[in-house]
PDB file of C-alpha atoms in Angstrom:
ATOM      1  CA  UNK A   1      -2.543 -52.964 -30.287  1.00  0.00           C
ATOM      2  CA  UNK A   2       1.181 -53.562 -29.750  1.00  0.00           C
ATOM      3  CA  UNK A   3       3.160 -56.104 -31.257  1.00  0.00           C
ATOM      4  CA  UNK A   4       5.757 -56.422 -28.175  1.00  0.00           C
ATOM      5  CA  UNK A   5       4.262 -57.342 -25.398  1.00  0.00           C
ATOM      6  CA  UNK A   6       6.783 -58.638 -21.775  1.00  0.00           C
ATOM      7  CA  UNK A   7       8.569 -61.737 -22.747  1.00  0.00           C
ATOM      8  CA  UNK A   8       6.665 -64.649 -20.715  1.00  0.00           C
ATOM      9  CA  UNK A   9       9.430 -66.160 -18.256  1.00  0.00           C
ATOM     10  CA  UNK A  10      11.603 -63.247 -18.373  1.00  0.00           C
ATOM     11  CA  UNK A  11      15.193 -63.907 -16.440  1.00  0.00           C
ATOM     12  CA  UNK A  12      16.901 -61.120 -16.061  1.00  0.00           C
ATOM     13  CA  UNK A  13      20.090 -62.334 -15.412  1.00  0.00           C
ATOM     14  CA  UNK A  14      20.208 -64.606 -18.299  1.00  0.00           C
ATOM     15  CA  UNK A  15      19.720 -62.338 -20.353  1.00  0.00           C
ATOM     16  CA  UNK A  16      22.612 -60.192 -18.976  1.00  0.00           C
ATOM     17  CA  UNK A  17      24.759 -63.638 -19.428  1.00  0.00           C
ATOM     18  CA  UNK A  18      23.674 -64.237 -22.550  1.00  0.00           C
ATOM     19  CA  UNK A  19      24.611 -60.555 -23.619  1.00  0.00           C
ATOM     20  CA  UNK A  20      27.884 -60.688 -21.929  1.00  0.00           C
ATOM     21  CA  UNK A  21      28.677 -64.073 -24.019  1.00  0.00           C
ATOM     22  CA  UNK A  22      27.686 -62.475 -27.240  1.00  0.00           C
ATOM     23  CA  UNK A  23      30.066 -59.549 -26.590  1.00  0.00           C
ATOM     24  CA  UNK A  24      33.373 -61.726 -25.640  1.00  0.00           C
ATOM     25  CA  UNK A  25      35.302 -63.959 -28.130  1.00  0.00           C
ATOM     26  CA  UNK A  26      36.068 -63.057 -31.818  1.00  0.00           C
ATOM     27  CA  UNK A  27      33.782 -59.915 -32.757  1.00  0.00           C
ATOM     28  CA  UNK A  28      30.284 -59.121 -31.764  1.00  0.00           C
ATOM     29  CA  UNK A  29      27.574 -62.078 -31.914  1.00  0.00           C
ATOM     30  CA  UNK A  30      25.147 -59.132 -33.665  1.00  0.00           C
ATOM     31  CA  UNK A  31      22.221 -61.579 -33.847  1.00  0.00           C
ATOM     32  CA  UNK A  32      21.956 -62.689 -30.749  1.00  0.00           C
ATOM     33  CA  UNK A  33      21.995 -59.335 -29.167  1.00  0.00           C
ATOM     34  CA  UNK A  34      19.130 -58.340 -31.623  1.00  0.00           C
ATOM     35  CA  UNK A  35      17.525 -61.548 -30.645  1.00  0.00           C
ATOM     36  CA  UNK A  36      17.197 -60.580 -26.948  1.00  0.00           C
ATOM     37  CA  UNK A  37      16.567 -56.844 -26.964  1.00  0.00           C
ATOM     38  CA  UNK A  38      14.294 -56.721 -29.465  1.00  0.00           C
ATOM     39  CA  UNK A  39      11.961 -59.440 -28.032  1.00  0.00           C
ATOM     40  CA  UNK A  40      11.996 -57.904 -24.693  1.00  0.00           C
ATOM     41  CA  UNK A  41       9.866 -54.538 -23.298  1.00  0.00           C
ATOM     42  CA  UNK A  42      10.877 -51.473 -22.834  1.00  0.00           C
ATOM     43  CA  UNK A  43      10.607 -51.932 -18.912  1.00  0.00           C
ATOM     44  CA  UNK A  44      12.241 -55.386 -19.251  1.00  0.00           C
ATOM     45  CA  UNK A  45      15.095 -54.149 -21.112  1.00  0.00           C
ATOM     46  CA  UNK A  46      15.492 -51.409 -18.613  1.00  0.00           C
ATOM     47  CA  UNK A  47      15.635 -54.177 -15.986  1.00  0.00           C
ATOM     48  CA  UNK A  48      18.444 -55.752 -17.788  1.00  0.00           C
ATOM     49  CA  UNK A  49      20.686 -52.469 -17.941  1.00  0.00           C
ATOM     50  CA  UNK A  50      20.102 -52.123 -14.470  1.00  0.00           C
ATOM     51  CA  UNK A  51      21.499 -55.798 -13.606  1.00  0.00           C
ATOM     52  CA  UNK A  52      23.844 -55.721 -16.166  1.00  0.00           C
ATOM     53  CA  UNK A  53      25.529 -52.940 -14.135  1.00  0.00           C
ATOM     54  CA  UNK A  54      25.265 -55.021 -11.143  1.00  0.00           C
ATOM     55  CA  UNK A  55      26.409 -57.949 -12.531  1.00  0.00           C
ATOM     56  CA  UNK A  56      29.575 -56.985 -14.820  1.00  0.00           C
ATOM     57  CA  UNK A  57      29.949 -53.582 -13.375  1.00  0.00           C
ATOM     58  CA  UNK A  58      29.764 -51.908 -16.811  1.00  0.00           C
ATOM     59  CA  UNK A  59      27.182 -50.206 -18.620  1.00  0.00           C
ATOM     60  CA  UNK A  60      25.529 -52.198 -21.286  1.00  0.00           C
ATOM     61  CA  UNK A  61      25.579 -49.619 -23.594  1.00  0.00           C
ATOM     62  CA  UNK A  62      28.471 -48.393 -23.053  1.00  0.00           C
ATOM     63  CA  UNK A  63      29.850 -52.062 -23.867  1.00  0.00           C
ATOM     64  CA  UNK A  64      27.803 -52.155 -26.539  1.00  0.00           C
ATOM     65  CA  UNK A  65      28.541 -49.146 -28.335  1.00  0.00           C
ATOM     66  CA  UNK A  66      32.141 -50.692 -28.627  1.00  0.00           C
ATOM     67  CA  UNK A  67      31.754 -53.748 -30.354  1.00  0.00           C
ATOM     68  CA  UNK A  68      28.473 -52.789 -32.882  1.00  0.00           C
ATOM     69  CA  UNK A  69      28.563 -50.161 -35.526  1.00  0.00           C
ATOM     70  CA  UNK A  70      26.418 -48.597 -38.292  1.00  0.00           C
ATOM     71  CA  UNK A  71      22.678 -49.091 -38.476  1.00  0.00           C
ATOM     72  CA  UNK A  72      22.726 -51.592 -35.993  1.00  0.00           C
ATOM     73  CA  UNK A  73      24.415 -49.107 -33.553  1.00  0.00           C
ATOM     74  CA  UNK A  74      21.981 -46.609 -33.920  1.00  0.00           C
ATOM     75  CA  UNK A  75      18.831 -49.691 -33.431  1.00  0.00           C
ATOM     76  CA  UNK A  76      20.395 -51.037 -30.254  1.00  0.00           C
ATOM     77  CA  UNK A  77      20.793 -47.839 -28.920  1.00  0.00           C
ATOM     78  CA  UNK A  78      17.176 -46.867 -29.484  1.00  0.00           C
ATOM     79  CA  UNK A  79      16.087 -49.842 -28.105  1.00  0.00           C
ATOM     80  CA  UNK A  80      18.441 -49.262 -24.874  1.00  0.00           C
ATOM     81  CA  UNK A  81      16.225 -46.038 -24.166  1.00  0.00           C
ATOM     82  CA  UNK A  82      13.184 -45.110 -22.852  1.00  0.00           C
ATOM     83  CA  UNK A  83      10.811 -44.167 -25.021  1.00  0.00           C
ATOM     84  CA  UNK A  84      10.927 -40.760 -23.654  1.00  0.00           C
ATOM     85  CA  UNK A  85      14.543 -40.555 -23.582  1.00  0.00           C
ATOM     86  CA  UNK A  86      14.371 -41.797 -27.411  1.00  0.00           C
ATOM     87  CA  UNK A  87      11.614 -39.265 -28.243  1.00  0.00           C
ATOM     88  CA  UNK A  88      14.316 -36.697 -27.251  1.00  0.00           C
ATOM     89  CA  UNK A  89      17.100 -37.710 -29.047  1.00  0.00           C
ATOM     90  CA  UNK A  90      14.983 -37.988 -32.357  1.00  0.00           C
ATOM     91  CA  UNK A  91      14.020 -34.305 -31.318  1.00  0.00           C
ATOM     92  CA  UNK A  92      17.802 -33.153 -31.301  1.00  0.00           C
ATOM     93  CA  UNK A  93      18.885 -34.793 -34.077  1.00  0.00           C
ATOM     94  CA  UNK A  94      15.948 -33.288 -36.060  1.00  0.00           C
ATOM     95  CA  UNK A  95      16.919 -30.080 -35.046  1.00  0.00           C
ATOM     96  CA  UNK A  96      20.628 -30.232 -35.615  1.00  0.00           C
ATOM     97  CA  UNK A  97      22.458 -28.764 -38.208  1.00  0.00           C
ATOM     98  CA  UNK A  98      21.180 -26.540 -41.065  1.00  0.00           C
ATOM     99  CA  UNK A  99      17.573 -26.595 -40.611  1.00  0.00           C
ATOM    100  CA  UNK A 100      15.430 -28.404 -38.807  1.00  0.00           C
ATOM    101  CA  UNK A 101      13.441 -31.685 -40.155  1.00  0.00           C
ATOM    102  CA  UNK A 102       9.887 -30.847 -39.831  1.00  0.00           C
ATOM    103  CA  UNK A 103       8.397 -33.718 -40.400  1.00  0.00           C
ATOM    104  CA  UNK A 104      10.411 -35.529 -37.786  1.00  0.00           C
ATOM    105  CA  UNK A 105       9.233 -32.830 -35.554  1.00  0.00           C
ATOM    106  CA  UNK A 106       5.667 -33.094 -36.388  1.00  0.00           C
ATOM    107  CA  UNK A 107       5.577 -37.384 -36.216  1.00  0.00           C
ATOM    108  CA  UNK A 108       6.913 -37.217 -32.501  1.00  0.00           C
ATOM    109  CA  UNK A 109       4.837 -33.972 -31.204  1.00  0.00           C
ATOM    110  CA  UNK A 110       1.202 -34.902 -32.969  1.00  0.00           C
ATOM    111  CA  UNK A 111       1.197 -38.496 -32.062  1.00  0.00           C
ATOM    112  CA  UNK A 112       2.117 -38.583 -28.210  1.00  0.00           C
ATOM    113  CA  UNK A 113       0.033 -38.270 -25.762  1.00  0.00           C
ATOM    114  CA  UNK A 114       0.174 -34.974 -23.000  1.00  0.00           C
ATOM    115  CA  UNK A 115       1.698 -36.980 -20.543  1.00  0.00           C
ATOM    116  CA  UNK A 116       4.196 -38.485 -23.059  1.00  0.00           C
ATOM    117  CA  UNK A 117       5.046 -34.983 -24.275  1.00  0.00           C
ATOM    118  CA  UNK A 118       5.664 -34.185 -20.485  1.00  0.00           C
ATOM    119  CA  UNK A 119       7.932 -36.907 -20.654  1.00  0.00           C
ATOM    120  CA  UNK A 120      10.232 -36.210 -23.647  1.00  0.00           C
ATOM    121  CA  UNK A 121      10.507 -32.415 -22.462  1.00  0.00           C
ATOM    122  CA  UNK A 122      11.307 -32.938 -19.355  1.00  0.00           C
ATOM    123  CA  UNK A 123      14.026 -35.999 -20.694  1.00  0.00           C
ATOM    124  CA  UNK A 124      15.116 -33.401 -23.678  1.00  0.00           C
ATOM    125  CA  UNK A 125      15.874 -30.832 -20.637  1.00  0.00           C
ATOM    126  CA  UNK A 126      17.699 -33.461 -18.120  1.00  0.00           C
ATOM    127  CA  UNK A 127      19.550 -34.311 -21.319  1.00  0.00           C
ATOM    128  CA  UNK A 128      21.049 -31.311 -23.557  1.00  0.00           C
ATOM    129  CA  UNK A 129      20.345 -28.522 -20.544  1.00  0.00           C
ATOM    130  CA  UNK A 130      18.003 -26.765 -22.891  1.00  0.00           C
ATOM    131  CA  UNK A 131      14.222 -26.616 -22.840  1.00  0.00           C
ATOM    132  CA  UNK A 132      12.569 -28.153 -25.893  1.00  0.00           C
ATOM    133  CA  UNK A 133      10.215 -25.403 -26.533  1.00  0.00           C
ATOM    134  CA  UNK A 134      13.883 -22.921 -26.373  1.00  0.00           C
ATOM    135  CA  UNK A 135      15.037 -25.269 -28.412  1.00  0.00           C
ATOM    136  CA  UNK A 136      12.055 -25.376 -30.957  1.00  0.00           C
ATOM    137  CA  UNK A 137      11.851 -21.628 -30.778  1.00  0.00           C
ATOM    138  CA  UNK A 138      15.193 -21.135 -32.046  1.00  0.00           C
ATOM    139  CA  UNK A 139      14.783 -23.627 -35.294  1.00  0.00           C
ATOM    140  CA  UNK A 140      11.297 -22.731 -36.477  1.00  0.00           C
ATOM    141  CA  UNK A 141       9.276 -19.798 -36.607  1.00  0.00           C
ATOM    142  CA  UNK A 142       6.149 -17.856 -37.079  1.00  0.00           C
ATOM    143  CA  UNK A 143       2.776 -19.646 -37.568  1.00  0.00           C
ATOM    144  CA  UNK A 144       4.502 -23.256 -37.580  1.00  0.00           C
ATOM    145  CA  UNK A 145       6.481 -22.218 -34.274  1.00  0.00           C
ATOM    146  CA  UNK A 146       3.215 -21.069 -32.456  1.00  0.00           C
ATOM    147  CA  UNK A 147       1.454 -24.763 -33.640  1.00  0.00           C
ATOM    148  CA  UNK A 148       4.615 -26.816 -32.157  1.00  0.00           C
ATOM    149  CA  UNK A 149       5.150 -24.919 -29.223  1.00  0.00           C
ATOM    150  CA  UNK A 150       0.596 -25.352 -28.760  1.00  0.00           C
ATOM    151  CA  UNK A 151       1.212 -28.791 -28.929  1.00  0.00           C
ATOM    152  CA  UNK A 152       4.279 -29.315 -26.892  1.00  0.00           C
ATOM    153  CA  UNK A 153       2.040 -27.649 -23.770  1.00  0.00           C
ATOM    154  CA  UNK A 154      -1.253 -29.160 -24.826  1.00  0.00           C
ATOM    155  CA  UNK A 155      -3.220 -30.416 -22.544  1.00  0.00           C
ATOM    156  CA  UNK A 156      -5.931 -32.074 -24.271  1.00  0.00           C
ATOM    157  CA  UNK A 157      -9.431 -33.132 -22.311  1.00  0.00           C
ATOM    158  CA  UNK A 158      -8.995 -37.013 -23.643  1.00  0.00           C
ATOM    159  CA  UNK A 159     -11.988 -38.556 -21.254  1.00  0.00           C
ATOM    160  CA  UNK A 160     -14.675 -35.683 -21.541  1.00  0.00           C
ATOM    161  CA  UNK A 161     -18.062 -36.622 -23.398  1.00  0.00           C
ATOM    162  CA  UNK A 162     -18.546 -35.716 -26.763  1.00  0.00           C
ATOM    163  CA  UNK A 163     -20.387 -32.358 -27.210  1.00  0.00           C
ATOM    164  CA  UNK A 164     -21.871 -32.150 -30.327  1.00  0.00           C
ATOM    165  CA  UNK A 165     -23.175 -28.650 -30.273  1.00  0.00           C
ATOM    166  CA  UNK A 166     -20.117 -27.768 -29.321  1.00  0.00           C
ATOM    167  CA  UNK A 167     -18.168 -29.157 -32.143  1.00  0.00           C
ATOM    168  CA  UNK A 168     -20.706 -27.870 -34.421  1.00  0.00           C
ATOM    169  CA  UNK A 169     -19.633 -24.039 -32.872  1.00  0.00           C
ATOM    170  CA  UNK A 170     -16.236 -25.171 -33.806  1.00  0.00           C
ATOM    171  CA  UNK A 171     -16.566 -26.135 -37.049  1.00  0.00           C
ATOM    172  CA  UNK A 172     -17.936 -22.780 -37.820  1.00  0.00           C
ATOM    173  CA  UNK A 173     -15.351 -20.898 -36.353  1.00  0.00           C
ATOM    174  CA  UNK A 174     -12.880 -22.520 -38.477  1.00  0.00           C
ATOM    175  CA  UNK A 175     -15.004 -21.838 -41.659  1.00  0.00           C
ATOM    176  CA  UNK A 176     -15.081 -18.277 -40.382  1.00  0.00           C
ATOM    177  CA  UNK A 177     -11.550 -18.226 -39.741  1.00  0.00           C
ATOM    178  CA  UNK A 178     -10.982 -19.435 -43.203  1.00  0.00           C
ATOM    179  CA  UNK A 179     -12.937 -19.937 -46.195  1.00  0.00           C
ATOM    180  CA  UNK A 180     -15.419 -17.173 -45.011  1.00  0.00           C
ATOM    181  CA  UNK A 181     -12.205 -14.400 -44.190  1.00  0.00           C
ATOM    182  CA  UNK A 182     -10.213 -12.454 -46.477  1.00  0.00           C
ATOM    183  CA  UNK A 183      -6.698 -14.124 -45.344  1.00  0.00           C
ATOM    184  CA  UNK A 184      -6.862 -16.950 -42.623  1.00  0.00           C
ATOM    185  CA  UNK A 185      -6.829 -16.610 -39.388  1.00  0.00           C
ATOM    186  CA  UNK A 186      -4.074 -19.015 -38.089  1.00  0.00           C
ATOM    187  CA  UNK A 187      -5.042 -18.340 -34.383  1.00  0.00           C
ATOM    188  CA  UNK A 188      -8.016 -19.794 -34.537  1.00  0.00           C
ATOM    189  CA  UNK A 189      -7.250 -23.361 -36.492  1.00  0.00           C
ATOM    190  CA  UNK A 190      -4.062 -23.440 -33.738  1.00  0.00           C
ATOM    191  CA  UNK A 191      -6.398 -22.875 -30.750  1.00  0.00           C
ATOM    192  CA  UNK A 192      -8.639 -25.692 -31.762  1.00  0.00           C
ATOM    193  CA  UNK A 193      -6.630 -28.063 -33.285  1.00  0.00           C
ATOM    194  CA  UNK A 194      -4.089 -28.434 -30.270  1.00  0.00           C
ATOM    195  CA  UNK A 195      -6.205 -27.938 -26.825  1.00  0.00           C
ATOM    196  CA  UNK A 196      -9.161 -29.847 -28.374  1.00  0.00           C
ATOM    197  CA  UNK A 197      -9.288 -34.020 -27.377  1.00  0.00           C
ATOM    198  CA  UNK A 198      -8.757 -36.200 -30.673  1.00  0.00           C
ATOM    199  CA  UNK A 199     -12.848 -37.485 -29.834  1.00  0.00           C
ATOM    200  CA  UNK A 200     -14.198 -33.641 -30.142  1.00  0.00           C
ATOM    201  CA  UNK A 201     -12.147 -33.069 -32.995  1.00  0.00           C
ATOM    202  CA  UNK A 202     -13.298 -36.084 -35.089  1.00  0.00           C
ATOM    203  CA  UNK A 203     -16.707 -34.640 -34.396  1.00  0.00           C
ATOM    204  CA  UNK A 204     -15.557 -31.114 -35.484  1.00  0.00           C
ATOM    205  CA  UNK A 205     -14.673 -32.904 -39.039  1.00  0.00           C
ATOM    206  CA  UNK A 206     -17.397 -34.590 -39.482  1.00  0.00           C
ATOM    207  CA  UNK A 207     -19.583 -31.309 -38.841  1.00  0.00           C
ATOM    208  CA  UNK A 208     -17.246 -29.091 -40.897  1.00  0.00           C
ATOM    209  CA  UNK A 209     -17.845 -31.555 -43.885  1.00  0.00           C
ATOM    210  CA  UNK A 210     -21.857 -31.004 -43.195  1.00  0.00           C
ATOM    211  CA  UNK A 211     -21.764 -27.134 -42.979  1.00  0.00           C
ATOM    212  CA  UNK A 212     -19.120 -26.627 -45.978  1.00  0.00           C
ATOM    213  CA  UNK A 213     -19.959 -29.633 -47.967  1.00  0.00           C
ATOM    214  CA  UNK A 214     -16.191 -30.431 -48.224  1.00  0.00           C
ATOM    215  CA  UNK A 215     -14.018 -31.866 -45.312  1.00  0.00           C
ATOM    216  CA  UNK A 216     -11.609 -29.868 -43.577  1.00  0.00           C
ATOM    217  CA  UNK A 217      -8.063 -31.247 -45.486  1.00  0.00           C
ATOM    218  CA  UNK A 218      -9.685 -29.171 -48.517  1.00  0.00           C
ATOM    219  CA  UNK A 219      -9.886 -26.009 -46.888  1.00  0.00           C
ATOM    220  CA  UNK A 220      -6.406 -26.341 -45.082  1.00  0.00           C
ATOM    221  CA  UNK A 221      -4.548 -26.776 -48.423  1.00  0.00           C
ATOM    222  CA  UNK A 222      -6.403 -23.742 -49.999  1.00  0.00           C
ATOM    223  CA  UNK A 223      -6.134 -21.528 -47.059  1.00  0.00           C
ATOM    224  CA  UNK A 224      -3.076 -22.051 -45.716  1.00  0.00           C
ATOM    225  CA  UNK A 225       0.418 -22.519 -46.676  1.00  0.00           C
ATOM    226  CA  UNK A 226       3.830 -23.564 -45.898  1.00  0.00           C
ATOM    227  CA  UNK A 227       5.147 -25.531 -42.926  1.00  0.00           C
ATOM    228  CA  UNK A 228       1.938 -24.387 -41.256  1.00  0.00           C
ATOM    229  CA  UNK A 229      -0.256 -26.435 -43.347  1.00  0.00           C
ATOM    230  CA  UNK A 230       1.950 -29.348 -43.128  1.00  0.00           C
ATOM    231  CA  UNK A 231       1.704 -29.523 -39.520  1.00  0.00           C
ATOM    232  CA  UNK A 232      -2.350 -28.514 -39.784  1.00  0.00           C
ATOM    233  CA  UNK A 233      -2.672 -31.767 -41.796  1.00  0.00           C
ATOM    234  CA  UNK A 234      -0.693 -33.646 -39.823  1.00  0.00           C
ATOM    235  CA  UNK A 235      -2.799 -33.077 -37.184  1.00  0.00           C
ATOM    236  CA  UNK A 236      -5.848 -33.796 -39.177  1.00  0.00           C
ATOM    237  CA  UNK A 237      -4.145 -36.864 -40.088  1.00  0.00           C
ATOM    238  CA  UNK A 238      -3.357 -38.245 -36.798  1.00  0.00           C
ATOM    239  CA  UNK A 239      -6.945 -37.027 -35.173  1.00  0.00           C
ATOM    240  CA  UNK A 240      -8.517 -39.443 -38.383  1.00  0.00           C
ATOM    241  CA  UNK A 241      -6.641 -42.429 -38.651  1.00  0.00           C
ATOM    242  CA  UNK A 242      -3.720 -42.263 -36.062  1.00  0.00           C
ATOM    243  CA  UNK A 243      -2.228 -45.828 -37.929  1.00  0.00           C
ATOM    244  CA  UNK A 244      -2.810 -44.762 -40.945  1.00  0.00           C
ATOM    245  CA  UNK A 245      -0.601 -41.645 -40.448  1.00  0.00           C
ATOM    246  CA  UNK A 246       2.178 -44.274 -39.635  1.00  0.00           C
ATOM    247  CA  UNK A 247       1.800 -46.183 -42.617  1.00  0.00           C
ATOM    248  CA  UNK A 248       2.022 -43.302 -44.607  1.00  0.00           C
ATOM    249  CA  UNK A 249       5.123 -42.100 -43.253  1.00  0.00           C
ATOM    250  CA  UNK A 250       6.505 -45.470 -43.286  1.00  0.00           C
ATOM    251  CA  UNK A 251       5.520 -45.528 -46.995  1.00  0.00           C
ATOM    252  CA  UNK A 252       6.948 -42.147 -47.479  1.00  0.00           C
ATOM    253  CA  UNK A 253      10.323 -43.237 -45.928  1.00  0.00           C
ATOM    254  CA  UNK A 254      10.709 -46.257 -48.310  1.00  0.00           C
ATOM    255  CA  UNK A 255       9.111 -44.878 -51.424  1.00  0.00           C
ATOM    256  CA  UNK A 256      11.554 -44.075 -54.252  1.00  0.00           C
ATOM    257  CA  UNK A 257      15.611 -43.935 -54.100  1.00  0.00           C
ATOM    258  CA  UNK A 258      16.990 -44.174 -50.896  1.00  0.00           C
ATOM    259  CA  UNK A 259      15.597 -45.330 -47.801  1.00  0.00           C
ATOM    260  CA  UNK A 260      14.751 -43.207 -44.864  1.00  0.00           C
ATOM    261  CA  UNK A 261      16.363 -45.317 -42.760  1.00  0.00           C
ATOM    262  CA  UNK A 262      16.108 -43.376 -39.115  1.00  0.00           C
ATOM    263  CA  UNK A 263      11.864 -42.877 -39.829  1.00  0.00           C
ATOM    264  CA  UNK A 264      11.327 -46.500 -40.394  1.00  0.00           C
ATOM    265  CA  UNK A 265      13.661 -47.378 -37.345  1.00  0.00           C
ATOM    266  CA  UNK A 266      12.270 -44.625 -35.246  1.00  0.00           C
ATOM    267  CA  UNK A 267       8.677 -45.765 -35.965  1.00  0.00           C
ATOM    268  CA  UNK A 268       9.215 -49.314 -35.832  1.00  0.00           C
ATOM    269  CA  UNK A 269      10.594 -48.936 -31.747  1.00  0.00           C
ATOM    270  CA  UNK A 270       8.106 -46.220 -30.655  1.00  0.00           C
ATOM    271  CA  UNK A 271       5.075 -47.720 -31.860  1.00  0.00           C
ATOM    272  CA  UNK A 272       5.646 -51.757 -30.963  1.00  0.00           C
ATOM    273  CA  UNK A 273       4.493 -51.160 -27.928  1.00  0.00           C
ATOM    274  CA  UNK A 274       1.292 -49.390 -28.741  1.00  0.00           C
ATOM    275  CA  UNK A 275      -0.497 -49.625 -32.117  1.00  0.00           C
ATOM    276  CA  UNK A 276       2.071 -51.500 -34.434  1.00  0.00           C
ATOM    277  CA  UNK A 277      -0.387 -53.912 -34.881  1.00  0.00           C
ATOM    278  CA  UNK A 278      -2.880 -51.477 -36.363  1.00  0.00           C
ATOM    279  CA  UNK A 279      -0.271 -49.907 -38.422  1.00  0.00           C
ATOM    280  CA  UNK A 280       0.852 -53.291 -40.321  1.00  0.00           C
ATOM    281  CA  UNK A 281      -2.806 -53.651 -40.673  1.00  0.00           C
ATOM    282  CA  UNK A 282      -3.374 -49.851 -42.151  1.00  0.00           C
ATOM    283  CA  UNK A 283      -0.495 -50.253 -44.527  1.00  0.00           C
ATOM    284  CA  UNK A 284      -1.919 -53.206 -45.801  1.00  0.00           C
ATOM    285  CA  UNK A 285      -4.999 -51.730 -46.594  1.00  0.00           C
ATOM    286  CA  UNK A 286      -3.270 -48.428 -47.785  1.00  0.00           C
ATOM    287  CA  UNK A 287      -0.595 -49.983 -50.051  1.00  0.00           C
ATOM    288  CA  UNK A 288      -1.472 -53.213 -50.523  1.00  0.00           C
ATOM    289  CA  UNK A 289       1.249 -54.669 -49.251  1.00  0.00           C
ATOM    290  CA  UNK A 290       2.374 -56.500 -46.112  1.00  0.00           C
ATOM    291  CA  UNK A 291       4.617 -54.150 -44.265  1.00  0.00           C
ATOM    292  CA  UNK A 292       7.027 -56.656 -43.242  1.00  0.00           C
ATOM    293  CA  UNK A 293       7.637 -57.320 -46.783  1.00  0.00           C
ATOM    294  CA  UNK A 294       8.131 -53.728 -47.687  1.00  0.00           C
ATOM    295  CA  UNK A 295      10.714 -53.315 -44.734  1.00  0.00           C
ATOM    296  CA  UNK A 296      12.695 -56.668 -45.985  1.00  0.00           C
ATOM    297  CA  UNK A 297      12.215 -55.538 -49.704  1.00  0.00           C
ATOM    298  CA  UNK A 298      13.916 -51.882 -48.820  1.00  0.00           C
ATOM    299  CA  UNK A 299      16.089 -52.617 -46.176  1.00  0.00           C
ATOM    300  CA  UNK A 300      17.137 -56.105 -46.125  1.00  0.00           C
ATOM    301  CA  UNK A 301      20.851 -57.039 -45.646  1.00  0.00           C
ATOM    302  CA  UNK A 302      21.628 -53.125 -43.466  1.00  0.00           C
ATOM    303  CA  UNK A 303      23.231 -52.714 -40.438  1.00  0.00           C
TER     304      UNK A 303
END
């Protein structure tokens, strides 16, 4: 359930007016740039860089990127893309530099759909004339490499009936594959985890738990290690309680010293559209807190 929804009596070129206003004069009018993007769609605010173009014959974020800096910079900017096109710049900038940010990696890849993954790889190519799986490939490796790379080409049956017989099978093969096998085999949780649809998986869970008497989290962190486990339970995660995963990594990102400023920004615009609702409402319940009041609370007064 999204929280941003089209803006009812949308004019296009007022808001392009209004922008243009807020731009000219003494310094940037910050808040009443915020106040138009951010209660606009995706699609509407593409509809306004479009006209803006027409209208001014500049490009609105090119005009933008002159007169705001810092935090708000970076916000505006996100909010200026598509979500694909923003999917694959928090890609690159997870794998820039020394290392590459796993969980960033994980949080785009294990919550989008097939098509959406399509999408960002295709943008991520158009973009930095790279593929994304090249560029995965060269940052990560082994067992971890072979799960991002499944899930970047997954193609996941999300409409097919529920087959319970058959998630029983597959709850056994992952018991055989680990608790019952000297060593795990990665193959098989890879296979199943990735090309199975979130529906068949959630029965696969609920079977494991019957035939091992433990749920499946349990075995992963026995059995397996490293990044590979992270992104197995990530997975697991996502396939449970896809909000929930949000509010955890929300949590994550303002829990302790330091904010992670980029996760809460990055999950704030990719999810308003689709399930922030359900997140607030999961991090409530999680935390016991209103997430609005955790985001003001942590970073109140940035930008």
């Amino acid at each position: 359930m999204a929280t941003l929804v089209d803006a009812p009596h949308f004019d296009c070129d007022a808001d392009c007016n209004a922008l243009h206003k807020a731009m000219h004069g003494f310094g940037c009018n910050a808040d009443a740039v915020i106040d138009i993007l951010a209660a606009r769609s995706s699609r509407q605010r593409e509809q306004i860089k479009a006209a803006y173009k027409r209208l001014f014959g500049k490009d609105l974020q090119l005009a933008l990127d002159s007169e705001l800096r810092g935090e708000l910079e970076r916000i505006v900017k996100a909010l200026l893309m598509s979500p694909a096109e923003f999917d694959a710049h928090e890609l690159k900038l997870a794998m820039k530099g020394s290392g590459a940010n796993e969980r960033v990696i994980l949080e785009i890849l294990c919550t989008r759909t097939d098509s959406q993954r399509r999408e960002m790889a295709a943008e991520y190519e158009r973009i930095f004339r790279k593929t994304l799986e090249r560029a995965i490939k060269s940052e990560t490796g082994g067992d971890f490499e072979h799960l991002l790379v499944s899930l970047l080409n997954a193609k996941r049956p999300d409409h097919e009936p529920v087959n319970r017989q058959h998630a029983k099978e597959d709850a056994q093969k992952l018991i055989n594959a680990g608790e019952k096998k000297f060593g795990t085999d990665e193959t098989v949780f890879n296979t199943i985890l990735c090309s199975k649809s979130n529906a068949h998986l959630r029965a696969v869970f609920e079977e494991y738990q019957t035939l091992a008497g433990h749920d499946l989290e349990t075995a992963i962190k026995k059995e397996v290690g490293g990044e590979f486990r992270d992104g197995l339970l990530a997975i697991e995660h996502c396939v449970k309680n896809g909000p929930g995963y949000f509010a955890t990594c929300l949590n994550r990102a303002m829990k302790g010293v330091g904010t992670e400023e980029e996760t809460v920004h990055r999950i704030i615009v990719s999810r308003c559209e689709i399930d922030m609702k359900l997140i607030k409402e999961q991090y409530h319940v999680l935390f016991k807190k209103r997430l609005e009041d955790a985001v003001a609370s942590e970073m109140g007064g940035r930008g």
